[in-house]
PDB file of C-alpha atoms in Angstrom:
ATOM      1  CA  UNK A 403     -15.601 -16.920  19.700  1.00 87.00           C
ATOM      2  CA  UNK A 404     -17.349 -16.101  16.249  1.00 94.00           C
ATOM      3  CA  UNK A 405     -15.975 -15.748  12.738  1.00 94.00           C
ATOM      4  CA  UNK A 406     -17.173 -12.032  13.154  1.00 94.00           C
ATOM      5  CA  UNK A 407     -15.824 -11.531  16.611  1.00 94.00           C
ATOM      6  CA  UNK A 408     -12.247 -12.718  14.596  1.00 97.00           C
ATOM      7  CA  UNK A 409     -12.968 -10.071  11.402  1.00 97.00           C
ATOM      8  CA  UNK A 410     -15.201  -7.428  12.743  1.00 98.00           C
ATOM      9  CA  UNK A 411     -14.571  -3.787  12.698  1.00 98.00           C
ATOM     10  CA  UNK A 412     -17.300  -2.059  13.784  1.00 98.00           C
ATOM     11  CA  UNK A 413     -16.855   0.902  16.040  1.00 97.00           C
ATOM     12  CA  UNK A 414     -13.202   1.723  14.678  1.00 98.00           C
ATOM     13  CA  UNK A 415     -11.674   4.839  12.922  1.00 98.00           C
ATOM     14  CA  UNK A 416      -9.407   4.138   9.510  1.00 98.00           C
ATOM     15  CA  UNK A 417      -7.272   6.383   7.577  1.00 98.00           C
ATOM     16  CA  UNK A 418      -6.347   4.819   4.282  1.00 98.00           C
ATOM     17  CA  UNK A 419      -3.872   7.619   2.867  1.00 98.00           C
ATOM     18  CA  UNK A 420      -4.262   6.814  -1.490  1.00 95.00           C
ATOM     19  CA  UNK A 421      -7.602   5.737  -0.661  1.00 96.00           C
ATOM     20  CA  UNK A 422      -9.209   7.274  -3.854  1.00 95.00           C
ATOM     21  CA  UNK A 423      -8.497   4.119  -6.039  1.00 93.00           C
ATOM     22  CA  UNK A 424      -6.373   1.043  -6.741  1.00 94.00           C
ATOM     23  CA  UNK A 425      -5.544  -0.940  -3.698  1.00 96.00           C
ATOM     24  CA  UNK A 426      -6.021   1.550  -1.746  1.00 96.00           C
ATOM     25  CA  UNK A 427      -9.940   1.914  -2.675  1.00 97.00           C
ATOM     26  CA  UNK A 428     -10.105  -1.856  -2.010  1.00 97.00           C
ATOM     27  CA  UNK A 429      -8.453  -1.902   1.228  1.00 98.00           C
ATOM     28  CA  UNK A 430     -11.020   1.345   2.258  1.00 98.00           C
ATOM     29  CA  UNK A 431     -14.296  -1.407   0.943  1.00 98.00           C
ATOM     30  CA  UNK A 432     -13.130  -3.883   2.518  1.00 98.00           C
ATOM     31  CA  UNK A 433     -12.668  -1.944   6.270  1.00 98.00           C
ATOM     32  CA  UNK A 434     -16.370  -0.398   5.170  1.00 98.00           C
ATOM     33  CA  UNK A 435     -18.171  -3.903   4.641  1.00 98.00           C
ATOM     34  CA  UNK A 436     -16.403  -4.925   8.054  1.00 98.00           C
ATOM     35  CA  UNK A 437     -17.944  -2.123  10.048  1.00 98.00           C
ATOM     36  CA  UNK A 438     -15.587   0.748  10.420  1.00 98.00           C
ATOM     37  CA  UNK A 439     -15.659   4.457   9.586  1.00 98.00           C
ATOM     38  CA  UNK A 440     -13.039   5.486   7.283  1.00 98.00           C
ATOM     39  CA  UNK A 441     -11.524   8.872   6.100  1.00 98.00           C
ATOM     40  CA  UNK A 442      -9.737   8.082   2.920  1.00 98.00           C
ATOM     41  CA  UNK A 443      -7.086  10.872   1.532  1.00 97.00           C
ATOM     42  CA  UNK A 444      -5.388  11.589  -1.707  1.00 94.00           C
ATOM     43  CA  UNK A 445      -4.083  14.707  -3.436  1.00 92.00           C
ATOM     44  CA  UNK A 446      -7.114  14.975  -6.160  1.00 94.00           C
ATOM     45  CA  UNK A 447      -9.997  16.731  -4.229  1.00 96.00           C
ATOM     46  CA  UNK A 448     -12.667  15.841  -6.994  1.00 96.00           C
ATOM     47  CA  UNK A 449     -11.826  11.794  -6.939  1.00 95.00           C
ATOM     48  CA  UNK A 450     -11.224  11.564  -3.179  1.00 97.00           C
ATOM     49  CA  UNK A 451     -14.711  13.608  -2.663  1.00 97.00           C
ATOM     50  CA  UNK A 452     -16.167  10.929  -5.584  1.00 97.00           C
ATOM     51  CA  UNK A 453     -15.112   7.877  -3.965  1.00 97.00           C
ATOM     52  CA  UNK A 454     -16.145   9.116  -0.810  1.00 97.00           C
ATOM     53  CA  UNK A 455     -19.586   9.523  -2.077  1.00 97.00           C
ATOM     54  CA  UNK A 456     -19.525   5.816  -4.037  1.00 97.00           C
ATOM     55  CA  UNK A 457     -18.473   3.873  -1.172  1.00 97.00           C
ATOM     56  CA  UNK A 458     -21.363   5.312   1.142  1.00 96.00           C
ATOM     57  CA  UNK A 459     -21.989   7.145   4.368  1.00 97.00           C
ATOM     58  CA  UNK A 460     -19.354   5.419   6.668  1.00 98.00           C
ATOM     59  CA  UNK A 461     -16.876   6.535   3.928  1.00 98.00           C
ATOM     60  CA  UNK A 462     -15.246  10.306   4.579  1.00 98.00           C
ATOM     61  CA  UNK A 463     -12.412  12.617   2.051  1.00 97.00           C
ATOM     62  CA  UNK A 464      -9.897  13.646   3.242  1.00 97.00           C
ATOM     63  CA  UNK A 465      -7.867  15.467   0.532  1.00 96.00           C
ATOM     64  CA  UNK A 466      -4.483  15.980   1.265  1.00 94.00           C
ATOM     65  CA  UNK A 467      -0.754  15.411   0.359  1.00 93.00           C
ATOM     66  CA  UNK A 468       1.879  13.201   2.335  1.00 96.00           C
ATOM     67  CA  UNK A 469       4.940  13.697   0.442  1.00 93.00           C
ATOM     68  CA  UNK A 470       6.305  16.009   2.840  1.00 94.00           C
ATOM     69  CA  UNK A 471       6.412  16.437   6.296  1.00 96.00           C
ATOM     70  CA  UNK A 472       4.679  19.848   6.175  1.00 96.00           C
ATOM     71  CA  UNK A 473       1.625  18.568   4.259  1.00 96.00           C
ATOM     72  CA  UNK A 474       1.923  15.332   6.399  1.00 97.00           C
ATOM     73  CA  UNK A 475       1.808  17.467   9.488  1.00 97.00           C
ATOM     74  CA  UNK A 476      -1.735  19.610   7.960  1.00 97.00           C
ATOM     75  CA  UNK A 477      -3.021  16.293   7.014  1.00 97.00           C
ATOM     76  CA  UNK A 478      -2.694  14.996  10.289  1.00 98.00           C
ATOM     77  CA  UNK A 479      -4.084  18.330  11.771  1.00 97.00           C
ATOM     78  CA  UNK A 480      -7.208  18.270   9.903  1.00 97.00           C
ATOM     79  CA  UNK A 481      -7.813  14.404  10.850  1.00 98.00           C
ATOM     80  CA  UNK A 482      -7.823  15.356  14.554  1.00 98.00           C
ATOM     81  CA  UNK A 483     -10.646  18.128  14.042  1.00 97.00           C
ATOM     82  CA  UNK A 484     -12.869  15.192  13.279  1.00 97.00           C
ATOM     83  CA  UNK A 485     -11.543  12.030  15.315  1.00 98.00           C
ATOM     84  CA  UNK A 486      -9.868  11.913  18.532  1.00 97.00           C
ATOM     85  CA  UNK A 487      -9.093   8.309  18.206  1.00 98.00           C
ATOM     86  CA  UNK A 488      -7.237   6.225  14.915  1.00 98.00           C
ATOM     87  CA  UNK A 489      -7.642   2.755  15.498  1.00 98.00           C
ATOM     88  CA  UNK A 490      -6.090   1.893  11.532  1.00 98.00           C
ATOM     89  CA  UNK A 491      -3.671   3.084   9.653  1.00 98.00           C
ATOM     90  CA  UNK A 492      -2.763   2.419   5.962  1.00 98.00           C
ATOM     91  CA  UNK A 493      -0.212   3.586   4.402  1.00 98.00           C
ATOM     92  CA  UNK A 494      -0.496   2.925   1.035  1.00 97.00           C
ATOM     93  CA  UNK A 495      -0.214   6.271  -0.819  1.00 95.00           C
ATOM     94  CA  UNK A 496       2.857   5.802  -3.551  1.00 94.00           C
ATOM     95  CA  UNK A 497       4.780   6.011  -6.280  1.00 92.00           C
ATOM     96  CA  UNK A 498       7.105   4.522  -9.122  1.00 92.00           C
ATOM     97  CA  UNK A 499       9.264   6.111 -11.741  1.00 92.00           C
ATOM     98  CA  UNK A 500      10.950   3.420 -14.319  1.00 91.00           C
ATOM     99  CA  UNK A 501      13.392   4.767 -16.267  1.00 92.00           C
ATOM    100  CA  UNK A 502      16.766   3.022 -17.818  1.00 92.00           C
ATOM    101  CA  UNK A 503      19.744   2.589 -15.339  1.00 93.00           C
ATOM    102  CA  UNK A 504      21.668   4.933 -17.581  1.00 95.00           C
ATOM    103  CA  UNK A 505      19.068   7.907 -17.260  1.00 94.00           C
ATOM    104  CA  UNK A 506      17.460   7.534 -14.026  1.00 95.00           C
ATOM    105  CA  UNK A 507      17.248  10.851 -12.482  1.00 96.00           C
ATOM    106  CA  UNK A 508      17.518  12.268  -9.285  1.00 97.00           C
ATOM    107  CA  UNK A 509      13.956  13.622  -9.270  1.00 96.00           C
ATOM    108  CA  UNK A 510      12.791  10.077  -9.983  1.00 96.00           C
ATOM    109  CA  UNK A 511      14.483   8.876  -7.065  1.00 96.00           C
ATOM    110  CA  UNK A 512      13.542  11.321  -4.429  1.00 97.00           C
ATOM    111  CA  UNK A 513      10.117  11.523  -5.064  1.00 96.00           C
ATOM    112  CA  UNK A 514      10.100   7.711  -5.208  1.00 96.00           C
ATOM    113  CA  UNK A 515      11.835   7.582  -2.345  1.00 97.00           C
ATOM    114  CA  UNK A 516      10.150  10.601  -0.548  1.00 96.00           C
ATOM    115  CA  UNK A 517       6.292   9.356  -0.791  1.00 96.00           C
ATOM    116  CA  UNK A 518       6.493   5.682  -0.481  1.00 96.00           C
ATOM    117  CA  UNK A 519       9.737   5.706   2.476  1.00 97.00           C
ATOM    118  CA  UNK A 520       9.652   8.722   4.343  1.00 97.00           C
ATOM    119  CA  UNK A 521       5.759   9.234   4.310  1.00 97.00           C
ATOM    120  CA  UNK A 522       4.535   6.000   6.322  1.00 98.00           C
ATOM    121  CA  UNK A 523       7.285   7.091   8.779  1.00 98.00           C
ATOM    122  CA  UNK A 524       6.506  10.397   9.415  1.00 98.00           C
ATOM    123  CA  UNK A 525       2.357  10.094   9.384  1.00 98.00           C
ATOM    124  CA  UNK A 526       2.855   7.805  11.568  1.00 98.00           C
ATOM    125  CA  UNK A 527       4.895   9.943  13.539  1.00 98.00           C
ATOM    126  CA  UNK A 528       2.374  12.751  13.481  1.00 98.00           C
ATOM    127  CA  UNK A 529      -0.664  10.485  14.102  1.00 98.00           C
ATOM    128  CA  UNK A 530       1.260   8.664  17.190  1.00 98.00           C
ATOM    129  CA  UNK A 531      -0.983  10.424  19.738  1.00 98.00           C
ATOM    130  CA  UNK A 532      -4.481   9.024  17.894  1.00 98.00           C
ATOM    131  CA  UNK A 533      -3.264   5.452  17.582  1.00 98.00           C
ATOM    132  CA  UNK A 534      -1.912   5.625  21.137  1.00 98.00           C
ATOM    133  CA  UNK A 535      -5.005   6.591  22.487  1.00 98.00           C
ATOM    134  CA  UNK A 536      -7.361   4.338  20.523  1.00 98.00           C
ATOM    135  CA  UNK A 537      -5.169   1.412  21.257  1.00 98.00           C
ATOM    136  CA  UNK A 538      -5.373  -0.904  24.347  1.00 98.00           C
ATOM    137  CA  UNK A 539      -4.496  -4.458  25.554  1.00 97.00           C
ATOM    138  CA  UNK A 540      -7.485  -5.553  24.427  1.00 97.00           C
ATOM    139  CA  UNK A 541      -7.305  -3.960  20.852  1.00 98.00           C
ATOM    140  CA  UNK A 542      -4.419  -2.856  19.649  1.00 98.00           C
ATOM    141  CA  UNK A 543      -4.007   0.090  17.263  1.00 98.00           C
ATOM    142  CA  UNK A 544      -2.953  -0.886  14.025  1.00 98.00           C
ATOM    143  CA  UNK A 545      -0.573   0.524  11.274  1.00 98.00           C
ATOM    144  CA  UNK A 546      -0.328  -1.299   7.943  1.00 98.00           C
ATOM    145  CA  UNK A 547       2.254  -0.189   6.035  1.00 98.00           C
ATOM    146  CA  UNK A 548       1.704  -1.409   2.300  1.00 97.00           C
ATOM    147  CA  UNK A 549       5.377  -2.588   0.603  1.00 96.00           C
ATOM    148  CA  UNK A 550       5.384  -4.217  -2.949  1.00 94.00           C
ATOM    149  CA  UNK A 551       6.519  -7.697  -4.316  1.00 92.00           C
ATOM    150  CA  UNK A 552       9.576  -5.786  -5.874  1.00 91.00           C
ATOM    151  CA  UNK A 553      10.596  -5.288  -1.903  1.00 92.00           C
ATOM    152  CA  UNK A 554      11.907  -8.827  -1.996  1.00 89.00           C
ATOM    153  CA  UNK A 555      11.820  -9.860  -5.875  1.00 88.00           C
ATOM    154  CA  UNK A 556      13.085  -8.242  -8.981  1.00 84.00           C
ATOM    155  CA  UNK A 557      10.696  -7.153 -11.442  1.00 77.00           C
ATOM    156  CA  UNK A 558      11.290  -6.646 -15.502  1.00 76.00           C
ATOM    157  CA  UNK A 559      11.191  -3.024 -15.111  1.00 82.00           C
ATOM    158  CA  UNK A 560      13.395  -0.664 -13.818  1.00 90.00           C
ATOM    159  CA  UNK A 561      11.845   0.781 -11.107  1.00 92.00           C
ATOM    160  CA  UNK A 562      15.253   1.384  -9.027  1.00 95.00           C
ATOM    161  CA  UNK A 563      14.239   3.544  -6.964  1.00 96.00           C
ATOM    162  CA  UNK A 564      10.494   1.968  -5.965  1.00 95.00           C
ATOM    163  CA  UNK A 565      12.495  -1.408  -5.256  1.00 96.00           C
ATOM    164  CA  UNK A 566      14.844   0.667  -2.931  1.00 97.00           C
ATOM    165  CA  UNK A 567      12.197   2.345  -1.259  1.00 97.00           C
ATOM    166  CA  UNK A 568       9.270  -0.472  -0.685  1.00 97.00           C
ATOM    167  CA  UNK A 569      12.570  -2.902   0.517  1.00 97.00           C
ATOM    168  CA  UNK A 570      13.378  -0.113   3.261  1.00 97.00           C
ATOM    169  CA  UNK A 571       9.806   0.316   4.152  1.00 98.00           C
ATOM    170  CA  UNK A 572       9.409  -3.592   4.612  1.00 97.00           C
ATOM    171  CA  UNK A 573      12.731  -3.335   7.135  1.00 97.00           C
ATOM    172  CA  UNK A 574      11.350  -0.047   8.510  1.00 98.00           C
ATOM    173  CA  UNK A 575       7.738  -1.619   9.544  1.00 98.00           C
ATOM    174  CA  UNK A 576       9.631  -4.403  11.288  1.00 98.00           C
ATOM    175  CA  UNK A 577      11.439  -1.684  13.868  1.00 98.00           C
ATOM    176  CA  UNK A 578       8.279   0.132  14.088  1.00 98.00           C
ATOM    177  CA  UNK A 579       7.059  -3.190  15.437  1.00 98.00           C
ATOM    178  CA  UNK A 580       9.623  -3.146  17.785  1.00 98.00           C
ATOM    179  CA  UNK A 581       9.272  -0.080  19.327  1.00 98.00           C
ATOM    180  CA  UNK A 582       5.440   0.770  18.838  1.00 98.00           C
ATOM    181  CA  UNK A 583       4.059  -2.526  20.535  1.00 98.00           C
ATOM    182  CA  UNK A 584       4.995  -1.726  24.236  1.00 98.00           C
ATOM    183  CA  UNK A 585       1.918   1.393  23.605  1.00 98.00           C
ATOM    184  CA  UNK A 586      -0.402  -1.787  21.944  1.00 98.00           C
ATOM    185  CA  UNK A 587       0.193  -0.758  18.280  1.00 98.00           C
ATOM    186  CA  UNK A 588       0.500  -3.383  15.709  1.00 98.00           C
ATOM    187  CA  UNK A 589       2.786  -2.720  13.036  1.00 98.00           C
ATOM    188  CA  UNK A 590       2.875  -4.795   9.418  1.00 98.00           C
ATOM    189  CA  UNK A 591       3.368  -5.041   5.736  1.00 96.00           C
ATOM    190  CA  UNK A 592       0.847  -6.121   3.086  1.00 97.00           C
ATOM    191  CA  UNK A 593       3.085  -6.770   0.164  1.00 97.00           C
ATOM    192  CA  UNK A 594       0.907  -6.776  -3.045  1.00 95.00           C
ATOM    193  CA  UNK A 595       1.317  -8.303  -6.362  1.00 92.00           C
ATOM    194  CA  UNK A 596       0.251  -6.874 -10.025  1.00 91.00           C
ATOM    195  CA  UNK A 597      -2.840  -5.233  -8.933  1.00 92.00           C
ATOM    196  CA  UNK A 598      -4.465  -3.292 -12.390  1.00 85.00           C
ATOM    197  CA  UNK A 599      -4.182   0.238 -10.943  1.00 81.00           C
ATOM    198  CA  UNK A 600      -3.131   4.310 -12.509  1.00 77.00           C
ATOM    199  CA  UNK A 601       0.162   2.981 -10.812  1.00 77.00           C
ATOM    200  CA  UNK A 602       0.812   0.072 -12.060  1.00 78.00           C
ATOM    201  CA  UNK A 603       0.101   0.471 -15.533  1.00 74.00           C
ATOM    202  CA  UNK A 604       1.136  -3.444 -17.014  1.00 74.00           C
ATOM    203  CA  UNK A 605      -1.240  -5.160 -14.964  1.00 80.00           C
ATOM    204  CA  UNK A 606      -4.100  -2.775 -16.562  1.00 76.00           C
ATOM    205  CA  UNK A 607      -2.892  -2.613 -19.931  1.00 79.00           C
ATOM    206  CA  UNK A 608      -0.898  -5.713 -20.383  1.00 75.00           C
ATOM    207  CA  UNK A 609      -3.105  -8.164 -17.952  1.00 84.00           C
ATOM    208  CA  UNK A 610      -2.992 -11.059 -19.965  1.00 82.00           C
ATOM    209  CA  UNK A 611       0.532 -11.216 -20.585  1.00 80.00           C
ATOM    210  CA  UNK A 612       0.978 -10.089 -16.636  1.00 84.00           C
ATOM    211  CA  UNK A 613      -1.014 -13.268 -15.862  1.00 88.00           C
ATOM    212  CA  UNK A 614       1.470 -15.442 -17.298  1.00 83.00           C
ATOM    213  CA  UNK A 615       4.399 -14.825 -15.037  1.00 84.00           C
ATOM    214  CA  UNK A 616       1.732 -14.583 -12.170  1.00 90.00           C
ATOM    215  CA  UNK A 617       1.270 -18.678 -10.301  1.00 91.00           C
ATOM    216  CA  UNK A 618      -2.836 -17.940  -9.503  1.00 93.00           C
ATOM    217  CA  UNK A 619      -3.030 -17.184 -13.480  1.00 92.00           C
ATOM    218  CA  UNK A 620      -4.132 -14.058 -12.557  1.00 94.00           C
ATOM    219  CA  UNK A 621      -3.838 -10.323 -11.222  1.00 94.00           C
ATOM    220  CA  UNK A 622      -5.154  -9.132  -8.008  1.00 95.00           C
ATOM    221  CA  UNK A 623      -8.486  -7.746  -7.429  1.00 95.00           C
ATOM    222  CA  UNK A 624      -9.992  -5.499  -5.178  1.00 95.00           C
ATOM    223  CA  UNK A 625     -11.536  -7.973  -2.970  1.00 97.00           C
ATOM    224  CA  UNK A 626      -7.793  -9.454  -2.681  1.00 97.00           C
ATOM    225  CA  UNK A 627      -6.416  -6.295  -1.032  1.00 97.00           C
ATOM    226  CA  UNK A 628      -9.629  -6.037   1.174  1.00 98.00           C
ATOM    227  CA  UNK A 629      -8.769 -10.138   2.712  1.00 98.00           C
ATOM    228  CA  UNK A 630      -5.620  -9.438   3.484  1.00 98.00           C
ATOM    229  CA  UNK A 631      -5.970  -5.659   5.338  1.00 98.00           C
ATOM    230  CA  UNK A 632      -9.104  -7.037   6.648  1.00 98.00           C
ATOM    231  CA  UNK A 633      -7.409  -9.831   8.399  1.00 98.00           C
ATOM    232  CA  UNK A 634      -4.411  -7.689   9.854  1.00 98.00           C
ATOM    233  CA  UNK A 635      -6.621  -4.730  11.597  1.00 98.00           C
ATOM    234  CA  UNK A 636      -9.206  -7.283  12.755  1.00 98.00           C
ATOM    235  CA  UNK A 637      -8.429  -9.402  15.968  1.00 98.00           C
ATOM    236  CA  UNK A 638      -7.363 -12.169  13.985  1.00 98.00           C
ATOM    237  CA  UNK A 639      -4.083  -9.947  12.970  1.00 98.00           C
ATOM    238  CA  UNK A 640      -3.616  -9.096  16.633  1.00 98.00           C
ATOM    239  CA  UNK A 641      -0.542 -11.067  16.694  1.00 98.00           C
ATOM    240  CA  UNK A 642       1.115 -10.387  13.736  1.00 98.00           C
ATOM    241  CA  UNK A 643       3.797  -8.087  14.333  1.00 97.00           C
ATOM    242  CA  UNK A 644       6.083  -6.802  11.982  1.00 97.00           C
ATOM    243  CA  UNK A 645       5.396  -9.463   9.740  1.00 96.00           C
ATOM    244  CA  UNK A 646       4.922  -9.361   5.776  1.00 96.00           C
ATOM    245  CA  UNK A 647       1.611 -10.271   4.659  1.00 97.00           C
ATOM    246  CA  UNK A 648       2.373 -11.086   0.580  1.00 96.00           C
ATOM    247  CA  UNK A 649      -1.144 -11.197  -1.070  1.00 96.00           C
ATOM    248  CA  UNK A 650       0.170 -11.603  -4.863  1.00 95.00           C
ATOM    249  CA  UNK A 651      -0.887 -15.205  -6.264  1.00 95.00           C
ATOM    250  CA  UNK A 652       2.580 -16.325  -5.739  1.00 93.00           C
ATOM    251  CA  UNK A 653       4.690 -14.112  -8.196  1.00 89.00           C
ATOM    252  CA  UNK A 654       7.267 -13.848  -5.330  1.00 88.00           C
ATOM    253  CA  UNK A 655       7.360 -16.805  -3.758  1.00 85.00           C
ATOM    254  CA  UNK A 656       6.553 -19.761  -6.333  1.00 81.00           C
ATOM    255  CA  UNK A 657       6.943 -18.463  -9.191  1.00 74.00           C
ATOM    256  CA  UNK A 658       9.437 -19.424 -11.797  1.00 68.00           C
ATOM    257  CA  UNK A 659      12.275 -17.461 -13.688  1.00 64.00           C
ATOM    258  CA  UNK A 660      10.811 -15.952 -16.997  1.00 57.00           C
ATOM    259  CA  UNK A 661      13.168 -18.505 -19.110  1.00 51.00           C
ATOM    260  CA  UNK A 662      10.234 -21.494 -19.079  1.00 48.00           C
ATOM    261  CA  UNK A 663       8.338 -19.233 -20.729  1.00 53.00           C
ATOM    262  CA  UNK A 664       8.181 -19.678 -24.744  1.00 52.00           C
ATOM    263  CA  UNK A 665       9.695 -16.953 -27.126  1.00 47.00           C
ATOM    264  CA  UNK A 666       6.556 -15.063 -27.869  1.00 44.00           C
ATOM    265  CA  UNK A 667       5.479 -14.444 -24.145  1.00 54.00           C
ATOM    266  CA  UNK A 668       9.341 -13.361 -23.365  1.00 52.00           C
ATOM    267  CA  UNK A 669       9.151 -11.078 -26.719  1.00 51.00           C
ATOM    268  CA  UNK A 670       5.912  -9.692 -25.207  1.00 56.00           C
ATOM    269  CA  UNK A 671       7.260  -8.944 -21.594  1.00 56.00           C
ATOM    270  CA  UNK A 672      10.554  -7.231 -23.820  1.00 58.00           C
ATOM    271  CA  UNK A 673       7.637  -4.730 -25.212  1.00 60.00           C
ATOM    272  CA  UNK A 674       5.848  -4.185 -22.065  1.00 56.00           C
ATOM    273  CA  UNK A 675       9.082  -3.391 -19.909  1.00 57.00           C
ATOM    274  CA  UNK A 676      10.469  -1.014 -22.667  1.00 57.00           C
ATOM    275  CA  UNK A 677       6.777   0.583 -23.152  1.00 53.00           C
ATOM    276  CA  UNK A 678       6.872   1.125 -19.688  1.00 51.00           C
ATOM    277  CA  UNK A 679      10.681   2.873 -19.052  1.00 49.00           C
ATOM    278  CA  UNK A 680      11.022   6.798 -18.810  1.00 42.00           C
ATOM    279  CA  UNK A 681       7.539   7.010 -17.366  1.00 44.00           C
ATOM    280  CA  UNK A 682       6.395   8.461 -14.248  1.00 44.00           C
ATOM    281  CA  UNK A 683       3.065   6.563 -12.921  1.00 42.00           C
ATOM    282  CA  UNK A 684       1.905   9.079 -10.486  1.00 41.00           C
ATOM    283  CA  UNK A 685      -0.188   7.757  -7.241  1.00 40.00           C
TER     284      UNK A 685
END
């Protein structure tokens, strides 16, 4: 056994749906540097096609939209005139919406709801046959579904609907597991912290307040992300099933409540989270 036997990926297929940027571009360099050939997809033909072309030749676009099961089902269509197999999926395409309790509206919540819930389900669904036939004994398929510290903390902001949603996608990959690994597919979470992304708009424009409430000191990077989907679709995730992976320098686990800070870095947090409500950070 080798450290690269462990962490290799050479020879396998990934699909890293949101793939274009933020975590989702880390997660797609990080599966490049370990050897595989990924298709990365995202609703912006011009950035998908862009990052395609930055992270190199073993990098592919794949423009499409998975917020419904019709676009899911084109998306997974046009994936199979090019690959057979899918040895990885990631399904990390999302959304938020923070708005105040008394205003949060419906279309908030189902589009929430829709992309970052129903999606991973139902690609997953429609991709079933590739995973099934890349996977084997020997090397399982895998599916990552990517969740959020605000599935099992509460943040500042009121993201109700993107708390519901990555909380019932963290459940959901857990009976996935269940069912999916009698045909050799792995199924897991990687539960991210305050990566700076178009999403997640404090971490970019707020990062050193962000850093305060964050153990490490710090936000995530790119190279972050990449560890920790790295490790769970290499043979050194092979047994992790239905298991949450929480790569977030400790803001949900050990970190503690916002009262130790002092009265400036609370009255800065108090402008970030009201900054931040009735906005729509699309993925």
């Amino acid at each position: 056994m080798t450290l690269e036997d462990l962490f290799t990926l050479k020879g396998r297929v990934a699909l890293v749906t949101g793939g274009s940027r933020g975590i989702g571009r880390g997660i797609a360099t990080g599966f490049i540097a370990a050897g595989a050939k990924v298709y990365i997809t995202g609703r912006n033909v011009d950035n998908c096609e862009a990052t395609a072309a930055e992270l190199g030749p073993n990098c592919f676009a794949l423009p499409g939209d998975v917020s419904s099961v019709e676009t899911i089902s084109a998306l997974a269509d046009r994936f199979r005139e090019f690959e057979p197999k899918l040895d990885i999926l990631v399904n990390n395409a999302a959304t938020a919406w923070a708005a105040k309790f008394t205003e949060f509206p419906e279309k908030g919540w189902d589009r929430t709801v829709d992309l970052c819930m129903k999606s991973p389900f139902f690609l997953t669904q429609a991709l079933y046959p590739n995973l099934k036939a890349a996977a084997s004994p020997a090397q399982p398929a895998k599916v990552i579904n990517i969740t959020s510290t605000d599935a099992t903390t509460v943040d500042y902001l009121e993201v109700y609907a993107y708390h519901a949603a990555k909380a019932g996608l963290a459940h959901l990959t857990r009976r996935m597991a269940a069912e999916l690994a009698k045909d050799n597919i792995v199924v897991t979470n990687l539960s991210p912290g305050h990566f700076p992304s178009g999403m997640n708009r404090p971490a970019t424009r707020y990062e050193n307040v962000v850093s305060r409430i964050i153990p490490a000191g710090r936000v995530g990077t790119p190279e972050d992300a990449a560890g920790g989907a790295v490790f769970l679709a290499s043979r050194a995730g092979d047994y992790v099933l239905g298991s949450t992976l929480s790569v977030d320098g400790g803001f949900a686990w050990a970190r503690l409540p916002i009262s130790h800070l002092d009265r400036v870095e609370r009255m800065d947090l108090d402008t970030l989270a009201a900054e931040s409500a009735g906005a729509a950070a699309k993925a």
